[in-house]
Coordinates of C-alpha atoms and ligand atoms in Angstrom, one line a residue:
M1 CA 128.7 135.6 127.7
P2 CA 131.0 132.4 129.2
A3 CA 134.5 133.6 130.3
P4 CA 137.2 131.7 127.9
S5 CA 138.2 128.5 128.7
H6 CA 141.9 127.9 128.9
V7 CA 141.2 124.2 128.8
M8 CA 142.5 122.5 125.5
N9 CA 139.6 122.2 123.1
T10 CA 139.6 118.6 122.6
Y11 CA 135.7 117.4 124.0
G12 CA 132.6 118.0 122.4
R13 CA 131.2 118.3 125.5
L14 CA 127.2 118.5 126.9
P15 CA 126.5 122.2 128.8
F16 CA 126.5 120.8 132.1
A17 CA 128.8 119.6 134.9
L18 CA 128.4 116.6 136.7
S19 CA 128.6 117.7 140.8
H20 CA 128.1 114.2 142.5
G21 CA 127.0 110.6 142.3
R22 CA 125.0 107.9 144.4
G23 CA 125.1 104.6 142.9
C24 CA 123.7 104.7 139.8
R25 CA 122.8 108.2 140.0
V26 CA 124.7 112.0 139.7
W27 CA 123.6 115.5 139.5
D28 CA 125.0 118.0 138.1
T29 CA 125.9 121.8 139.4
E30 CA 122.5 122.9 138.6
G31 CA 121.1 120.2 140.9
R32 CA 119.4 118.2 138.1
E33 CA 119.1 114.6 138.6
Y34 CA 120.8 112.1 136.2
L35 CA 120.8 108.4 135.8
D36 CA 124.0 106.7 134.4
A37 CA 123.8 104.4 131.6
L38 CA 127.2 105.0 130.6
A39 CA 129.9 104.6 133.6
G40 CA 132.3 107.5 132.5
I41 CA 132.6 104.8 129.0
A42 CA 132.6 102.4 131.3
V43 CA 134.5 103.4 134.2
N44 CA 132.3 103.2 137.0
T45 CA 131.4 99.4 137.6
L46 CA 130.5 100.5 141.0
G47 CA 128.3 103.3 140.0
H48 CA 129.1 106.7 142.1
G49 CA 130.1 107.0 146.2
H50 CA 129.7 102.8 146.9
P51 CA 129.8 102.7 150.4
K52 CA 132.3 99.7 150.2
L53 CA 134.6 101.4 147.9
V54 CA 135.2 104.6 149.7
P55 CA 136.2 104.4 153.2
A56 CA 138.6 101.9 151.9
L57 CA 140.3 104.5 149.3
Q58 CA 140.0 106.7 152.0
E59 CA 141.7 104.8 154.7
Q60 CA 144.4 104.3 151.5
V61 CA 144.9 108.1 150.7
S62 CA 145.4 108.4 154.2
K63 CA 147.9 105.7 154.6
L64 CA 149.8 105.8 150.9
I65 CA 148.7 107.1 147.9
H66 CA 151.5 106.6 145.6
C67 CA 155.2 105.5 146.1
S68 CA 157.9 104.7 143.0
N69 CA 158.6 101.2 142.0
Y70 CA 161.6 101.9 143.3
Y71 CA 160.1 98.9 146.0
Q72 CA 158.6 96.5 146.8
M73 CA 154.6 96.8 145.9
P74 CA 152.3 94.4 147.8
L75 CA 149.5 95.7 146.7
Q76 CA 150.8 94.9 143.0
E77 CA 150.9 91.5 143.8
Q78 CA 148.4 90.9 145.3
L79 CA 145.7 92.5 142.3
A80 CA 148.3 90.9 139.6
A81 CA 147.8 87.0 141.8
R82 CA 143.2 88.2 141.3
L83 CA 144.4 89.2 138.0
C84 CA 145.3 85.6 136.5
E85 CA 143.2 84.1 139.1
L86 CA 140.9 85.1 137.3
S87 CA 141.7 84.8 133.3
G88 CA 144.8 81.7 133.4
L89 CA 147.0 83.8 133.0
S90 CA 150.9 84.1 134.5
S91 CA 152.0 87.6 135.2
A92 CA 150.8 91.8 135.4
F93 CA 152.4 94.7 133.9
F94 CA 150.6 97.9 135.2
C95 CA 149.8 101.1 134.2
S96 CA 147.3 104.1 134.6
T97 CA 145.1 103.9 131.2
G98 CA 143.4 101.4 128.1
L99 CA 146.3 103.4 125.6
E100 CA 149.1 102.9 127.9
A101 CA 148.0 98.8 128.8
N102 CA 147.3 98.5 124.5
E103 CA 150.8 100.6 124.0
G104 CA 153.1 98.5 126.5
A105 CA 151.1 95.2 124.6
I106 CA 152.3 96.1 121.3
K107 CA 156.4 96.6 122.6
I108 CA 155.4 92.6 124.0
A109 CA 154.8 91.9 120.6
R110 CA 157.9 93.9 118.8
K111 CA 160.0 92.1 121.5
F112 CA 158.7 88.6 120.9
G113 CA 159.2 89.3 117.5
H114 CA 162.8 90.2 117.6
D115 CA 164.0 87.3 120.6
R116 CA 162.6 85.4 117.5
G117 CA 165.3 87.1 114.4
I118 CA 162.0 88.6 113.0
Q119 CA 163.8 92.7 112.4
R120 CA 160.6 94.0 110.7
P121 CA 157.9 92.6 113.3
E122 CA 153.9 93.4 112.5
I123 CA 151.1 92.8 114.4
I124 CA 147.4 91.9 113.0
V125 CA 144.6 94.9 113.5
Y126 CA 141.2 95.6 112.4
E127 CA 139.1 97.7 110.7
K128 CA 137.0 100.1 112.3
A129 CA 139.3 98.8 115.6
F130 CA 140.1 101.7 118.3
H131 CA 142.9 100.8 120.8
G132 CA 144.2 104.6 122.2
R133 CA 145.4 107.8 120.7
S134 CA 148.7 107.5 121.6
I135 CA 151.0 107.7 117.8
A136 CA 151.5 104.0 118.1
T137 CA 147.8 102.8 119.6
L138 CA 145.9 105.3 116.9
S139 CA 148.5 103.8 114.3
A140 CA 146.5 100.4 115.8
T141 CA 143.8 102.1 115.0
G142 CA 140.9 101.3 112.3
N143 CA 139.5 104.7 112.2
T144 CA 140.7 107.8 109.8
K145 CA 139.1 110.1 111.4
V146 CA 141.3 109.3 114.6
Q147 CA 145.0 108.5 112.7
K148 CA 144.6 111.8 110.3
G149 CA 146.8 114.1 110.7
F150 CA 149.0 112.3 113.0
E151 CA 150.5 111.1 110.2
P152 CA 153.6 109.5 109.3
L153 CA 151.3 106.9 112.1
V154 CA 153.6 104.0 113.1
E155 CA 154.2 101.3 110.5
G156 CA 154.7 97.3 111.4
F157 CA 150.6 97.4 111.3
V158 CA 148.3 95.2 108.4
R159 CA 145.1 95.4 108.8
V160 CA 142.1 92.6 108.5
P161 CA 137.5 92.7 108.1
M162 CA 136.7 91.7 111.5
N163 CA 135.3 88.1 111.9
D164 CA 137.3 87.2 108.2
I165 CA 139.7 84.1 109.3
A166 CA 140.8 83.8 105.8
A167 CA 141.6 87.0 105.9
V168 CA 144.1 86.0 108.9
R169 CA 144.9 82.7 107.4
R170 CA 146.4 84.7 104.4
E171 CA 148.4 86.9 105.7
A172 CA 149.7 83.4 107.7
E173 CA 151.0 82.2 104.5
G174 CA 152.2 85.7 103.0
N175 CA 153.9 87.2 105.5
P176 CA 156.8 85.8 107.8
N177 CA 156.8 88.6 109.7
V178 CA 153.9 88.8 111.5
V179 CA 153.9 88.3 115.3
A180 CA 150.6 88.8 117.1
V181 CA 146.9 89.2 116.5
F182 CA 145.7 92.2 118.8
L183 CA 141.4 92.7 118.3
E184 CA 139.1 94.5 121.0
V185 CA 136.2 91.2 122.1
I186 CA 133.3 93.4 121.4
Q187 CA 134.6 97.0 119.6
G188 CA 133.6 99.9 121.4
E189 CA 134.3 102.7 119.8
G190 CA 134.0 101.2 115.9
G191 CA 130.3 100.6 117.3
I192 CA 129.8 97.8 119.7
N193 CA 130.9 94.8 117.0
P194 CA 131.4 91.4 118.6
T195 CA 133.4 88.8 117.5
R196 CA 131.9 85.8 116.3
V197 CA 133.4 82.4 119.5
D198 CA 134.1 80.7 116.5
Y199 CA 136.4 83.8 114.7
L200 CA 138.0 83.7 118.5
R201 CA 138.5 80.1 118.6
D202 CA 140.0 79.7 115.3
L203 CA 142.1 82.9 115.8
R204 CA 143.6 80.8 118.9
A205 CA 143.9 77.7 117.3
L206 CA 145.8 80.3 114.5
C207 CA 148.2 81.4 117.0
D208 CA 149.0 78.8 118.3
Q209 CA 150.1 77.1 115.0
K210 CA 152.4 80.0 114.1
N211 CA 153.2 80.5 117.3
W212 CA 151.7 84.3 117.3
L213 CA 150.5 86.2 120.0
L214 CA 146.6 86.1 120.4
M215 CA 147.0 90.2 122.0
L216 CA 143.1 90.4 123.0
D217 CA 142.0 94.0 124.1
E218 CA 139.7 93.9 127.0
V219 CA 140.0 97.6 127.9
Q220 CA 135.6 98.8 127.7
C221 CA 134.2 95.2 127.4
G222 CA 136.4 93.2 129.8
M223 CA 135.9 93.3 134.3
G224 CA 132.6 92.1 134.1
R225 CA 130.7 93.8 131.8
T226 CA 130.0 91.5 129.5
G227 CA 128.7 89.0 132.3
K228 CA 131.6 86.5 132.4
W229 CA 135.0 88.2 133.8
F230 CA 136.9 88.9 130.4
A231 CA 134.5 88.7 126.9
H232 CA 137.4 86.2 125.5
Q233 CA 136.0 83.8 128.3
W234 CA 132.7 83.4 126.2
A235 CA 134.5 81.5 123.9
G236 CA 136.0 79.2 126.3
I237 CA 139.6 80.4 124.9
V238 CA 142.8 82.3 127.0
P239 CA 144.8 84.9 124.9
D240 CA 148.4 85.4 125.3
V241 CA 148.1 89.2 126.0
M242 CA 145.1 91.2 127.8
P243 CA 145.8 95.0 128.7
M244 CA 142.4 96.2 130.0
A245 CA 142.2 99.7 132.2
K246 CA 138.8 100.9 131.9
G247 CA 136.5 99.2 134.5
L248 CA 139.3 97.8 137.0
G249 CA 139.8 100.7 140.0
S250 CA 136.3 102.0 139.1
G251 CA 137.0 105.1 138.3
V252 CA 140.8 105.8 139.9
P253 CA 142.8 105.4 136.7
V254 CA 144.1 101.8 136.5
G255 CA 145.9 99.8 133.8
A256 CA 146.9 96.8 133.3
I257 CA 148.7 94.4 131.3
V258 CA 147.8 90.5 132.1
V259 CA 149.5 88.1 130.3
G260 CA 150.3 84.5 130.2
P261 CA 153.6 81.8 130.0
R262 CA 154.4 82.7 125.9
A263 CA 154.4 86.3 126.8
K264 CA 155.7 86.8 130.5
D265 CA 159.2 86.9 130.3
V266 CA 159.8 88.9 127.3
L267 CA 160.1 91.6 128.5
G268 CA 163.1 92.4 131.4
P269 CA 164.5 94.7 133.7
G270 CA 164.4 98.3 131.9
N271 CA 162.4 97.1 129.0
H272 CA 159.0 98.7 130.5
G273 CA 157.8 101.4 132.9
S274 CA 155.1 104.0 134.4
T275 CA 156.0 106.7 137.1
F276 CA 152.1 106.0 138.5
G277 CA 151.9 102.4 136.6
G278 CA 150.8 100.3 140.0
N279 CA 150.8 103.2 143.0
P280 CA 149.4 102.0 145.9
L281 CA 146.4 103.9 145.4
A282 CA 145.2 102.7 142.1
M283 CA 145.8 99.6 143.2
R284 CA 144.0 99.4 145.9
A285 CA 141.5 100.4 143.7
G286 CA 141.7 97.4 141.7
V287 CA 141.3 94.7 144.7
E288 CA 138.6 96.5 146.7
T289 CA 136.6 96.6 142.8
L290 CA 137.3 93.1 142.5
R291 CA 136.7 91.9 145.8
I292 CA 133.0 94.2 146.3
M293 CA 132.0 92.9 142.6
V294 CA 132.6 88.9 144.1
E295 CA 130.3 90.3 146.9
D296 CA 128.4 91.5 145.2
R297 CA 128.3 89.6 142.5
L298 CA 128.6 92.4 139.5
V299 CA 129.0 89.7 136.1
D300 CA 126.3 88.1 137.4
N301 CA 124.1 90.6 138.1
A302 CA 126.3 92.6 134.7
A303 CA 124.6 89.1 132.7
A304 CA 121.3 89.1 134.0
M305 CA 120.7 93.0 134.2
G306 CA 121.9 92.5 130.1
E307 CA 119.3 90.0 129.3
R308 CA 117.0 92.2 130.5
I309 CA 117.7 95.5 129.4
R310 CA 117.9 93.5 125.6
A311 CA 114.4 91.9 125.9
G312 CA 112.6 94.9 126.7
L313 CA 114.9 97.1 124.0
Q314 CA 113.5 94.3 121.5
R315 CA 109.9 94.4 123.0
E316 CA 109.7 98.0 122.3
L317 CA 112.9 98.7 119.4
A318 CA 112.3 95.9 117.3
G319 CA 109.9 96.0 114.1
N320 CA 110.9 99.6 114.0
P321 CA 112.6 100.0 110.2
G322 CA 115.2 102.3 112.0
V323 CA 116.6 100.4 114.1
V324 CA 119.3 98.1 112.1
E325 CA 120.5 95.7 115.0
I326 CA 120.4 95.6 118.4
R327 CA 123.7 93.7 119.5
G328 CA 126.6 92.9 122.6
Q329 CA 126.8 91.4 125.0
G330 CA 125.4 92.0 129.2
L331 CA 125.6 95.7 130.0
M332 CA 128.2 96.7 127.1
L333 CA 125.0 97.5 124.3
G334 CA 124.5 99.1 121.0
I335 CA 121.6 100.2 118.8
E336 CA 122.3 101.2 115.3
L337 CA 120.0 103.1 113.7
A338 CA 119.7 103.8 110.1
R339 CA 120.6 107.7 110.5
P340 CA 123.8 109.5 112.5
C341 CA 122.3 110.1 116.2
A342 CA 124.6 112.1 117.7
E343 CA 121.9 113.9 119.5
L344 CA 120.4 111.5 120.6
V345 CA 123.0 112.1 123.8
G346 CA 121.4 115.7 124.5
L347 CA 118.0 114.7 123.8
A348 CA 118.8 111.9 126.5
A349 CA 119.8 114.4 128.9
K350 CA 117.9 116.9 128.4
A351 CA 115.0 113.8 130.0
G352 CA 117.3 112.8 132.3
L353 CA 119.6 109.5 131.3
L354 CA 123.2 109.7 130.2
I355 CA 124.2 107.8 127.3
S356 CA 126.4 107.8 124.5
V357 CA 126.4 107.7 120.5
T358 CA 129.4 106.3 119.0
A359 CA 130.1 105.5 115.3
D360 CA 128.0 107.8 114.1
N361 CA 124.6 105.8 114.4
V362 CA 125.0 103.7 117.7
V363 CA 123.7 104.2 120.1
R364 CA 125.2 103.1 123.4
L365 CA 124.5 101.9 127.0
L366 CA 127.9 100.7 129.5
P367 CA 125.8 101.2 132.4
P368 CA 127.7 100.6 136.0
L369 CA 127.6 97.0 137.0
I370 CA 125.3 97.9 140.3
I371 CA 122.2 98.5 138.1
S372 CA 118.8 96.8 139.7
A373 CA 116.5 95.9 137.9
A374 CA 114.1 98.8 138.2
E375 CA 117.0 101.2 136.5
I376 CA 117.4 98.7 134.0
D377 CA 113.0 99.8 132.9
E378 CA 113.9 103.2 133.8
V379 CA 116.9 103.6 130.8
V380 CA 113.9 101.4 128.2
R381 CA 111.7 103.5 129.7
I382 CA 112.9 106.6 129.4
L383 CA 115.4 105.4 125.9
S384 CA 112.5 103.8 123.2
P385 CA 110.3 106.6 122.9
L386 CA 113.7 109.3 122.4
I387 CA 114.5 107.1 119.5
R388 CA 111.8 106.2 118.4
D389 CA 110.4 110.2 118.6
F390 CA 113.6 110.5 116.8
L391 CA 113.3 107.8 113.7
A392 CA 109.4 109.5 113.1
K393 CA 111.2 113.0 112.8
G394 CA 113.5 112.2 110.4
A395 CA 111.2 110.3 108.5
Ligands
PLP401 C1 139.1 98.5 123.5 C2 139.8 100.1 123.5 N1 140.7 100.0 123.7 C3 141.3 101.3 124.4 C4 141.0 102.4 124.8 C5 142.0 103.2 125.5 O1 141.7 103.9 126.3 P1 142.5 105.0 127.4 O2 141.2 106.5 126.6 O3 142.0 104.7 128.9 O4 143.8 105.6 126.8 C6 139.5 102.8 124.5 C7 139.2 104.0 125.3 O5 137.6 104.0 125.0 C8 139.5 101.5 124.5 O6 137.7 101.6 124.3

């Protein structure tokens, strides 16, 4: 009998513990090796134990891990400047997680509304969206499973379907309280659902026309994963507010809200804060992650390896009637199957591959951006027969 756990039971966990990793490989406490095609859900941008990241973090740990935001923060300045340079935005606020970045974005939208005399500001959000599990972000999330039991939800959100500009225009005409549109460029938890480029451009134009904030949640799809620094850059647009997190610190918790001219002066002293947000260790992790990504050309690698994995999966799985669609961009890929497939996660782990399943029937791949062509081929080699056998058994 295993000892009773004192950890709160909020996750369905696989029956093994990871002990250490190197590159795209991780080992469990029993010594079994896995190829990591999940990267801690889009977090381990540089894989595990990166030889350039580890010494930099060690040096930072020995110098200064944390100090409060009572002081000047040169590393915050450095990371903010880099993020603004890469995104074309103007300033950043630092926090530690994705939900905090989104919570901050929601506060910015509300305050933006109040500053314009709108007493009950509303934000347009999306079906199947996921923005986090705080009370406000789960209210913005479009999944009743995430919300159930936590009612009353936070008000001030109106929901529309994705990629339907007419639905947003209807809100624009009928609802004077709207102040912002808030969406993931590629929905992650919702099943790897991409927004169309023309839809994003139409949203940008509508937000400009109405003086709304375009707020793009790049928590999962950002940080080079899709083959551009930020997923919205495929549409050639610039948002007003961009919450991000996950891959930014390569495993060290770092979140950011990066904002453009329309939003940069909305929050002032006393409006927002975070004890851990922007601490020197987190900022160093962000600065070094971006530096190494440039040095090692990882955004290009994400694009090239994304093409390779998609081609491999198409070759192995297209035409199988149980495979509904292979979709996504770069190293953010979903394989939608015709039936629920959560058990594939355990089957893949037994075969030495870490993946996830989201939205019940979508196999999700989010490997580290350092992944090599040989490792991509290995993912395809392990995963394709697993999916084929799983579908054949259920038929
Ligand atoms: C798009 C998106 N937003 C927000 C979050 C929440 O991030 P965190 O778990 O760091 O709070 C997630 C997490 O999966 C996400 O995918």
